[in-house]
mmCIF file of C-alpha atoms and ligand atoms in Angstrom:
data_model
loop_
_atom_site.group_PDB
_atom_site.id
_atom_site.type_symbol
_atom_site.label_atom_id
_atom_site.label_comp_id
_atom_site.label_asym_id
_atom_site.label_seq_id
_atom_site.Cartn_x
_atom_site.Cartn_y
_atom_site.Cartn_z
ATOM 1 C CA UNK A 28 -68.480 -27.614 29.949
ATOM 2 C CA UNK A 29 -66.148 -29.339 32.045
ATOM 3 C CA UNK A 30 -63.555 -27.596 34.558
ATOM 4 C CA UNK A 31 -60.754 -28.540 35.875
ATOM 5 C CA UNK A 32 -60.377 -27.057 39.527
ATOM 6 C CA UNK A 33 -56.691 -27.258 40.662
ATOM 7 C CA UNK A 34 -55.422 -26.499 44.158
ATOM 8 C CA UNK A 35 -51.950 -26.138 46.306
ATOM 9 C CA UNK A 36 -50.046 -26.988 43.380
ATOM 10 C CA UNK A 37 -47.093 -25.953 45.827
ATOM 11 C CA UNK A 38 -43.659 -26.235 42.976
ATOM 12 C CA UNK A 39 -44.247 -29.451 42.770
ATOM 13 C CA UNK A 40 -44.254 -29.884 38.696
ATOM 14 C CA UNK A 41 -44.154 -33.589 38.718
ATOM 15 C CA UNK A 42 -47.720 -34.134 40.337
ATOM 16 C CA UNK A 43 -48.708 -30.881 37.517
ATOM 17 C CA UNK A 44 -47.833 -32.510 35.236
ATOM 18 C CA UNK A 45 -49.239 -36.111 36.132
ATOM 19 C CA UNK A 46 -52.266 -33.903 36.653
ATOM 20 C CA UNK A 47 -52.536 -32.132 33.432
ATOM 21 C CA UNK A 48 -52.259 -35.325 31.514
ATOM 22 C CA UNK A 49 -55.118 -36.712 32.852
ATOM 23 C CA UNK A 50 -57.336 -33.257 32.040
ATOM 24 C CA UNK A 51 -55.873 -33.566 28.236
ATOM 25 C CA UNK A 52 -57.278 -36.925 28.679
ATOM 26 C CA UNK A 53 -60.664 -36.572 29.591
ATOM 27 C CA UNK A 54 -61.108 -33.387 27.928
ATOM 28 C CA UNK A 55 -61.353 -30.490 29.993
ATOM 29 C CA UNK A 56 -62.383 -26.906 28.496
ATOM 30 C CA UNK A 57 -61.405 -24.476 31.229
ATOM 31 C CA UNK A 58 -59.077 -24.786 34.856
ATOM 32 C CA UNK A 59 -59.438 -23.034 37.497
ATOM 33 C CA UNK A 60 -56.708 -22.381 40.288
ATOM 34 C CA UNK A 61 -57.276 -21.711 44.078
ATOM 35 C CA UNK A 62 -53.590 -20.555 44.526
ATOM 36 C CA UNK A 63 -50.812 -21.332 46.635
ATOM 37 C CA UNK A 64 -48.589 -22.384 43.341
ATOM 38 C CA UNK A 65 -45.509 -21.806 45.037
ATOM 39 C CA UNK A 66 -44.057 -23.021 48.735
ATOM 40 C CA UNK A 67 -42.647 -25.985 50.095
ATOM 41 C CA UNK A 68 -41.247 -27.776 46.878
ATOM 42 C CA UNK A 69 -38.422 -26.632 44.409
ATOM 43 C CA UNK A 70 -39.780 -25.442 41.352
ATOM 44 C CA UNK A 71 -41.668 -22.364 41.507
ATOM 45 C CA UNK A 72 -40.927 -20.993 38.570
ATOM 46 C CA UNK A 73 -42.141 -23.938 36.275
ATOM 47 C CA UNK A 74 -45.655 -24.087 38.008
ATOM 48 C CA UNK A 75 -46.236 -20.367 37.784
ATOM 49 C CA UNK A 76 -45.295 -21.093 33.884
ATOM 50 C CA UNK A 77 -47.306 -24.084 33.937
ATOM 51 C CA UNK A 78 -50.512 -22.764 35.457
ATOM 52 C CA UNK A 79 -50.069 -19.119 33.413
ATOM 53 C CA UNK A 80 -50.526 -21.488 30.099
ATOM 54 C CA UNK A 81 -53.839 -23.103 31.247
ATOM 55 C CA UNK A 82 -55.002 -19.204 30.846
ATOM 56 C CA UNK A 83 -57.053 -20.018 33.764
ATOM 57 C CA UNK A 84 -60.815 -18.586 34.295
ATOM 58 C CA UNK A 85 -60.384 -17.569 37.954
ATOM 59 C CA UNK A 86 -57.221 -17.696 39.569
ATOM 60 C CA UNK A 87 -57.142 -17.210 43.376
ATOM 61 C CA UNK A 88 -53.916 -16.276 45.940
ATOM 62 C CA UNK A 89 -52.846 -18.599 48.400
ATOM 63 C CA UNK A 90 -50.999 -17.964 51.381
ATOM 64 C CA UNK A 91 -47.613 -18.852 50.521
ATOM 65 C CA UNK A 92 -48.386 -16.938 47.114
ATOM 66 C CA UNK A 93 -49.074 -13.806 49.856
ATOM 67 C CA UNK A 94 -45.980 -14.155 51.904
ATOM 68 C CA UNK A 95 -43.393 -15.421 49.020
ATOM 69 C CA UNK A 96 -44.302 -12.549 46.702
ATOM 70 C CA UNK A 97 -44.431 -9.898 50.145
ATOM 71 C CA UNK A 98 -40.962 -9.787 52.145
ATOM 72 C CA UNK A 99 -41.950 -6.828 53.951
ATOM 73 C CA UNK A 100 -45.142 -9.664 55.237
ATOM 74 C CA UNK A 101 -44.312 -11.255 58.424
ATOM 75 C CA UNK A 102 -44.496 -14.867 58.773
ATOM 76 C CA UNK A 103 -47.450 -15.828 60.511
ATOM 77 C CA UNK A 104 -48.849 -19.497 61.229
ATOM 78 C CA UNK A 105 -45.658 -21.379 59.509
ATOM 79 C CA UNK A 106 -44.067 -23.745 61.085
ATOM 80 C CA UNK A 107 -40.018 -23.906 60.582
ATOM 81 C CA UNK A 108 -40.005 -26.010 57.638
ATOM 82 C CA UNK A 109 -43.028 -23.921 55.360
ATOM 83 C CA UNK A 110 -41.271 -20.790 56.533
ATOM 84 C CA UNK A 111 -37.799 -21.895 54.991
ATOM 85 C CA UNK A 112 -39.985 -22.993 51.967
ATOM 86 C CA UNK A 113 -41.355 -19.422 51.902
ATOM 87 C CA UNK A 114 -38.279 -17.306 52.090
ATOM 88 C CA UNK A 115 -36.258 -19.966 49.474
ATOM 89 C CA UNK A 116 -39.024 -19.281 46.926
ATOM 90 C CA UNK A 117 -39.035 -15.486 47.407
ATOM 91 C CA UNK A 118 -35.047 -15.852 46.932
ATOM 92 C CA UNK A 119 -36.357 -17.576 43.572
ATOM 93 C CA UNK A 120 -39.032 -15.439 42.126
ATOM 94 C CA UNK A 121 -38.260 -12.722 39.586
ATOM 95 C CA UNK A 122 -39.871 -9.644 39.930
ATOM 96 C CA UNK A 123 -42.441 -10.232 36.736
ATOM 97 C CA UNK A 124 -43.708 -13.297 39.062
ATOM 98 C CA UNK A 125 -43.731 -11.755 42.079
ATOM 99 C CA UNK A 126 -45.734 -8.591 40.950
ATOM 100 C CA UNK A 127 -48.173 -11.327 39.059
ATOM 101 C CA UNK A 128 -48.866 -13.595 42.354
ATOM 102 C CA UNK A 129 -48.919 -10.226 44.570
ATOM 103 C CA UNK A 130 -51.845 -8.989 41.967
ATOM 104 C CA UNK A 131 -53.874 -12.000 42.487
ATOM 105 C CA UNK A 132 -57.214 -11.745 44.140
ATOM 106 C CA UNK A 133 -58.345 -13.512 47.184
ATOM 107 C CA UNK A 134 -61.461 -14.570 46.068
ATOM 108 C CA UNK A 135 -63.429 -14.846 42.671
ATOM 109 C CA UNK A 136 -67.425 -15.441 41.587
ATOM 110 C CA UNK A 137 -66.962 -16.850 38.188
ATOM 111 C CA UNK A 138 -69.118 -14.923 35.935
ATOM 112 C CA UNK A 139 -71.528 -16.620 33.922
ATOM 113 C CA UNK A 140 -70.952 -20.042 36.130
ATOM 114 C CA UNK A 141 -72.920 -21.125 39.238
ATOM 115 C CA UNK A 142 -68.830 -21.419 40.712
ATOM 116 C CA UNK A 143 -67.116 -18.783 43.088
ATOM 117 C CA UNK A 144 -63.506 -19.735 43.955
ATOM 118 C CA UNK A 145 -61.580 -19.086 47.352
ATOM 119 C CA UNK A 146 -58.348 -20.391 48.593
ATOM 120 C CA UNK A 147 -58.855 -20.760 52.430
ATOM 121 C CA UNK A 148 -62.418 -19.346 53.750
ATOM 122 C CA UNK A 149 -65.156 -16.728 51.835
ATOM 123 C CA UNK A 150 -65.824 -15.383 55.147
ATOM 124 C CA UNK A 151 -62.521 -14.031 56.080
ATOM 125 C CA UNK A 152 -60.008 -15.043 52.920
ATOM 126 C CA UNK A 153 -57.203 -12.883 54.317
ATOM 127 C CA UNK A 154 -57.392 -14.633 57.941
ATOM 128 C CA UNK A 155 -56.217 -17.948 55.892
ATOM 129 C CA UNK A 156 -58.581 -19.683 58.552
ATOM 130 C CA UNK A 157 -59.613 -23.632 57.429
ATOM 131 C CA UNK A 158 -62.853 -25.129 57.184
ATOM 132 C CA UNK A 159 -62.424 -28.618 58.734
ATOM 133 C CA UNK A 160 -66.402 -28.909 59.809
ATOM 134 C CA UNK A 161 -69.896 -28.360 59.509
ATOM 135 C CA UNK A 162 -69.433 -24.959 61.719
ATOM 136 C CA UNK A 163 -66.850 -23.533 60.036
ATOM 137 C CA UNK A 164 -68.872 -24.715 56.308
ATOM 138 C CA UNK A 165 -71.848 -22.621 58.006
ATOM 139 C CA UNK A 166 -69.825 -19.141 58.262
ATOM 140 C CA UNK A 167 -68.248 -19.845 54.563
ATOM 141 C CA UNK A 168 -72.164 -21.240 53.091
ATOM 142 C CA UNK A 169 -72.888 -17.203 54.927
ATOM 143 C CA UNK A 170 -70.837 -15.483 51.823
ATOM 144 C CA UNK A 171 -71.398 -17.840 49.152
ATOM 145 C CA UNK A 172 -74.108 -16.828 46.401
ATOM 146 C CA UNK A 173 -73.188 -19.356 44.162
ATOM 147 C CA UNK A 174 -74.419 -22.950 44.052
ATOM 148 C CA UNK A 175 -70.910 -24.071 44.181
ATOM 149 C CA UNK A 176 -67.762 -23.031 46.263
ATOM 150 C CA UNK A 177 -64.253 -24.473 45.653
ATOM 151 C CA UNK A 178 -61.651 -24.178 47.919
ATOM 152 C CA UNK A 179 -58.095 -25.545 48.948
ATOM 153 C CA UNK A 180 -55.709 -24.282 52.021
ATOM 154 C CA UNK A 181 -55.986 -27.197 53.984
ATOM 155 C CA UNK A 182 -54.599 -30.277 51.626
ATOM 156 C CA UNK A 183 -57.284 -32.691 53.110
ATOM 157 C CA UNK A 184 -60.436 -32.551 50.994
ATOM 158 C CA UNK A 185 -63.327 -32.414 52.121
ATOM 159 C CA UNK A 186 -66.767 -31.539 51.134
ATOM 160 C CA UNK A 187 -70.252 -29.364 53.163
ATOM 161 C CA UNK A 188 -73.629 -29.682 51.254
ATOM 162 C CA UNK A 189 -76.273 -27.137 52.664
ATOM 163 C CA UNK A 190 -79.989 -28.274 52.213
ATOM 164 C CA UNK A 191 -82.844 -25.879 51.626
ATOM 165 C CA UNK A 192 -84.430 -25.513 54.825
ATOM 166 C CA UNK A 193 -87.156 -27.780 54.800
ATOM 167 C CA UNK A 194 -88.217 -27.906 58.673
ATOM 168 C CA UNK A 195 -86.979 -26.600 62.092
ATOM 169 C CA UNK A 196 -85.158 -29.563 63.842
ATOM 170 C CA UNK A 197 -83.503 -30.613 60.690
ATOM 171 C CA UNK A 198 -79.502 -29.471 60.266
ATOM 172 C CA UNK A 199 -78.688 -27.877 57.304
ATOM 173 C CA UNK A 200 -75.251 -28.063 56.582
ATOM 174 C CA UNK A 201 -73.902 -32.115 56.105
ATOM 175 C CA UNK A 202 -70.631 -33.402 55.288
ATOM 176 C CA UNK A 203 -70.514 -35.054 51.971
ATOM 177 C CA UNK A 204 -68.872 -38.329 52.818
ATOM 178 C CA UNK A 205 -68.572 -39.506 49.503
ATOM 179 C CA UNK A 206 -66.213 -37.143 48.718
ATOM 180 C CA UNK A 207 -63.244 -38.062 50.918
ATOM 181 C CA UNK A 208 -63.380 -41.592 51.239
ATOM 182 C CA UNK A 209 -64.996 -44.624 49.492
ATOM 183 C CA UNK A 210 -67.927 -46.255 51.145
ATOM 184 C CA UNK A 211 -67.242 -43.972 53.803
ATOM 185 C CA UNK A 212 -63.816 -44.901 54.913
ATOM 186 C CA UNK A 213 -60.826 -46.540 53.619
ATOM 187 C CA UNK A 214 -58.261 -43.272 54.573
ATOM 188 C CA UNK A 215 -55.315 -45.205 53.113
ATOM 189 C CA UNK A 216 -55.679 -46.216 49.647
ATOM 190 C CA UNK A 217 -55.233 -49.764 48.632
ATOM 191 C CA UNK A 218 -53.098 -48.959 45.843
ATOM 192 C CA UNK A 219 -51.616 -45.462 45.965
ATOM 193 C CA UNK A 220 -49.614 -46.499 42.793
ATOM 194 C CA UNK A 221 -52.994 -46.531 40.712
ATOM 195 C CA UNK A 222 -55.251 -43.586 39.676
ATOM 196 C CA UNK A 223 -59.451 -43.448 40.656
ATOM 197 C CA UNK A 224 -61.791 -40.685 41.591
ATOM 198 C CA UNK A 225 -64.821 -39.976 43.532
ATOM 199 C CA UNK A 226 -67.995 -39.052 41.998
ATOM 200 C CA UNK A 227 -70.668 -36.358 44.080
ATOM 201 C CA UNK A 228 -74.321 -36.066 41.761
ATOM 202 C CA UNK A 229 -74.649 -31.852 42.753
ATOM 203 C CA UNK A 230 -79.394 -31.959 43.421
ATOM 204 C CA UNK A 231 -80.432 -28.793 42.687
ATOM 205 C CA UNK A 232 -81.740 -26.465 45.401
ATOM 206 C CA UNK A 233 -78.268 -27.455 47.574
ATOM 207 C CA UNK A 234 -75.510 -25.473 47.951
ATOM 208 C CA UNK A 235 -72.264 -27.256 48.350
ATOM 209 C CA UNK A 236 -68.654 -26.427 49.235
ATOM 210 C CA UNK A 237 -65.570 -28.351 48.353
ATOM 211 C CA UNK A 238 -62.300 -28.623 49.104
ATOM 212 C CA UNK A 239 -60.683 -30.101 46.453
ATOM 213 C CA UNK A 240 -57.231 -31.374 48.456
ATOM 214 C CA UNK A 241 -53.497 -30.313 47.339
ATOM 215 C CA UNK A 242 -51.873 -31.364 44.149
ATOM 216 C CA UNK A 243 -48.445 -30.954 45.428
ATOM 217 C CA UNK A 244 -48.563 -32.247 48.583
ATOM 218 C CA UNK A 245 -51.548 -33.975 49.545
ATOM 219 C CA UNK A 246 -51.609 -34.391 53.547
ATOM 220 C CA UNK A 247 -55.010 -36.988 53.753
ATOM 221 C CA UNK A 248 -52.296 -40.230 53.992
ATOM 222 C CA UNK A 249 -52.956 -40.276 50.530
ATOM 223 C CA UNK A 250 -49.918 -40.027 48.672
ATOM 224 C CA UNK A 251 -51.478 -38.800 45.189
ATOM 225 C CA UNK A 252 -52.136 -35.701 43.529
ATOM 226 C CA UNK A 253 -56.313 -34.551 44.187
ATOM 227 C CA UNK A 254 -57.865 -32.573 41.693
ATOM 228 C CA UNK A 255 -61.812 -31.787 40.376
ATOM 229 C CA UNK A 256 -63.784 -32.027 37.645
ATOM 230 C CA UNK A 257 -66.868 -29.760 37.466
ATOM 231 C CA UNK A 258 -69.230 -31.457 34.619
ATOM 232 C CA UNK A 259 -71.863 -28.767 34.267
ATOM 233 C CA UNK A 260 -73.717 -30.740 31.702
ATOM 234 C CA UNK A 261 -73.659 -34.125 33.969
ATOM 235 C CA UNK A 262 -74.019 -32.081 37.442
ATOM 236 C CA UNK A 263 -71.325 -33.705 38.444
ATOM 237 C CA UNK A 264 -68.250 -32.985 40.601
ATOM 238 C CA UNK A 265 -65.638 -35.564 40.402
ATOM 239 C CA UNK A 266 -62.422 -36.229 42.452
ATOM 240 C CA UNK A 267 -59.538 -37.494 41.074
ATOM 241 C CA UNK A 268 -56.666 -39.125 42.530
ATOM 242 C CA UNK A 269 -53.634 -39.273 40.596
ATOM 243 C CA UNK A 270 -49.976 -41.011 41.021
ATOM 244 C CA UNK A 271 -47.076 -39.145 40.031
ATOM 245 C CA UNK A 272 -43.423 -39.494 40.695
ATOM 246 C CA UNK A 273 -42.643 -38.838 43.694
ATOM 247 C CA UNK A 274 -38.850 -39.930 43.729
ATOM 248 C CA UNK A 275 -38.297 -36.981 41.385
ATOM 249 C CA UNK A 276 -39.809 -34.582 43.094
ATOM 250 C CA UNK A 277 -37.780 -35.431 46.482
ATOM 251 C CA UNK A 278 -34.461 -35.382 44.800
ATOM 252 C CA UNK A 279 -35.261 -31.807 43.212
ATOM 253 C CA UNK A 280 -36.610 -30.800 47.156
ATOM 254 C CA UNK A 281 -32.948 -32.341 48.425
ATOM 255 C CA UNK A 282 -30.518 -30.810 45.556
ATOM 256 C CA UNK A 283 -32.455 -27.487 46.484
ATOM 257 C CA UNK A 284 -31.183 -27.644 50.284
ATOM 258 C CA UNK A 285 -34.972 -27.632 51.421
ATOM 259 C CA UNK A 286 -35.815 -29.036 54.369
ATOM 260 C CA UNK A 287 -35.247 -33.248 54.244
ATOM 261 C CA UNK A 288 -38.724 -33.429 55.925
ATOM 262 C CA UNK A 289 -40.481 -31.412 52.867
ATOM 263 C CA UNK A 290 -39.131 -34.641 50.983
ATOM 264 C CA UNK A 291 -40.067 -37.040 52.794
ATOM 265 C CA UNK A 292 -43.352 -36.319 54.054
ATOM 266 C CA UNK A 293 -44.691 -36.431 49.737
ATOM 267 C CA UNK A 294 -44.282 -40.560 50.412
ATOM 268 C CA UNK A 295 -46.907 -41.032 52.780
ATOM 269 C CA UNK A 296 -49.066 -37.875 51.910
ATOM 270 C CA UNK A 297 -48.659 -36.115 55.547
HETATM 271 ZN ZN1 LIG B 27 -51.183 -24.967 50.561
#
C-alpha cells in the first residue's frame, strides 16, 4: 500500500495539481490530508474540490481551516497578511464548505494502519503549537500510539525518530537529518526547477514523527511543493519535492487583491 500524505495545501491549486500528477505517476492507493486547505492563496474552493475527490482516508483541520470556516473565532497568532488571507477566504466559502471544514477533526489514528495524523501537535492539537525540536517531538512521541505520526502546521519539514530505550545515558528522541536536507545540508536546492525526494528506511521498534512540509507554500527556502509517500510494503517514507508554476499562482494571489507579499514570498519558498 502506498499513501500519499499531503499537507498545507493552502488554495494554491497549481502546486495540487503538480502534486497529484506525480502520485498518478508513481501509483499511489490512498492520500491522506493534515488540513489547512484553505488560507493565504486564491483558490479555496478548487482545493477543497480537489482534495474532496482523493476521498481521503483521514482528513485532519488546520488552523486556517478553524478560523476561515468560524467568524465568530478570533484571530489569534496571524500576522497581518495570513489574517487578510483568512477573512478573504471566509468571504469565499459557501456554506456546504464551511460546515464540511468546521466538521473536520483535529486529529485521526488511521484504523487498520500503524499511521495517526495531526495537523500541528498530538499533545495539544487545538493550541496549534509547532514542533521545531527534539523537546517539543518528546511531548507529541507522549500521545502517539502509532509507529508513525504525520504532521504539517509549520511548512518546514522536519522529522523526530524515538529509539526503544536501550540504556540510561542514551537520548531517545533524534532528529532524522535525512529527511530535510541531503547529506545533511544543502538548504537551498541546486535546481529548484527540477523534481527529487528524500528517502527515510522506517527500523522497526522506532517510533517516528514527520512533518511532511507545505504544498502550497513551502517556507524551508525551498521553492517546491513537499509531499510523502508512505510505502508500507518497502518501510519506506519518502519526500518529494516537486516544481510547479509558480507565476500562475502569483497572478491569481494579485487579481484576488491579496496581499503582494503572499505572492511574492511562493518564489523563494519563505
Ligand atoms: Zn499552514
Amino acid at each position: 500500500m502506498r499513501y500519499a500524505i499531503i499537507s498545507d495545501i493552502h488554495s494554491n491549486t497549481e502546486a495540487l495539481n503538480a502534486v497529484l500528477d506525480k502520485c498518478k505517476e508513481i501509483e499511489i492507493d490512498k492520500y491522506i490530508c493534515l488540513g489547512d486547505i484553505v488560507g493565504y492563496n486564491a483558490e479555496p474552493h478548487k482545493c477543497i474540490e480537489m482534495v474532496q475527490d482523493l476521498e481521503p482516508v483521514a482528513i485532519v483541520k488546520g488552523n486556517h481551516d478553524e478560523y476561515a470556516s468560524n467568524s465568530n473565532k478570533e484571530l489569534e497568532g496571524f500576522n497581518p497578511h495570513a489574517k487578510q488571507a483568512v477573512l478573504w477566504t471566509q468571504s469565499r466559502l459557501s456554506k456546504d464548505e464551511i460546515k464540511w471544514l468546521s466538521g473536520l477533526p483535529l486529529r485521526q489514528r488511521i484504523p487498520g494502519t500503524n499511521i495517526t495524523a495531526v495537523h500541528a501537535t498530538l499533545d495539544s492539537p487545538e493550541s496549534w503549537g509547532y514542533i521545531f525540536d527534539v523537546h517539543h517531538a518528546a511531548d507529541n512521541f507522549s500521545y502517539q500510539f502509532t509507529q508513525i505520526c504525520f504532521c504539517g502546521h509549520s511548512h518546514v519539514p522536519t522529522a523526530f525518530c524515538k529509539k526503544p530505550i536501550t540504556s540510561r545515558t542514551e537520548l531517545p528522541i533524534e532528529e532524522v537529518p535525512d529527511w530535510a536536507f541531503k547529506n545533511g545540508e544543502n538548504i537551498i536546492p541546486e535546481n529548484p526547477t527540477v523534481a527529487d525526494d528524500l528517502e527515510v528506511h522506517l527500523q522497526s521498534g522506532f517510533k517516528y514523527l514527520f512533518n511532511v512540509g507545505s504544498i502550497g507554500q513551502p517556507r524551508n527556502r525551498d521553492p517546491r511543493a513537499s509531499f510523502a509517500v508512505y510505502d508500507t510494503t518497502e518501510k519506506t517514507v519518502t519526500r518529494y519535492r516537486i516544481p510547479y508554476d509558480i507565476e500562475s499562482t502569483q497572478k491569481k494571489i494579485l487579481e484576488a487583491g491579496l496581499p503582494e507579499r503572499l505572492a511574492m514570498r511562493l518564489t523563494v519558498g519563505s
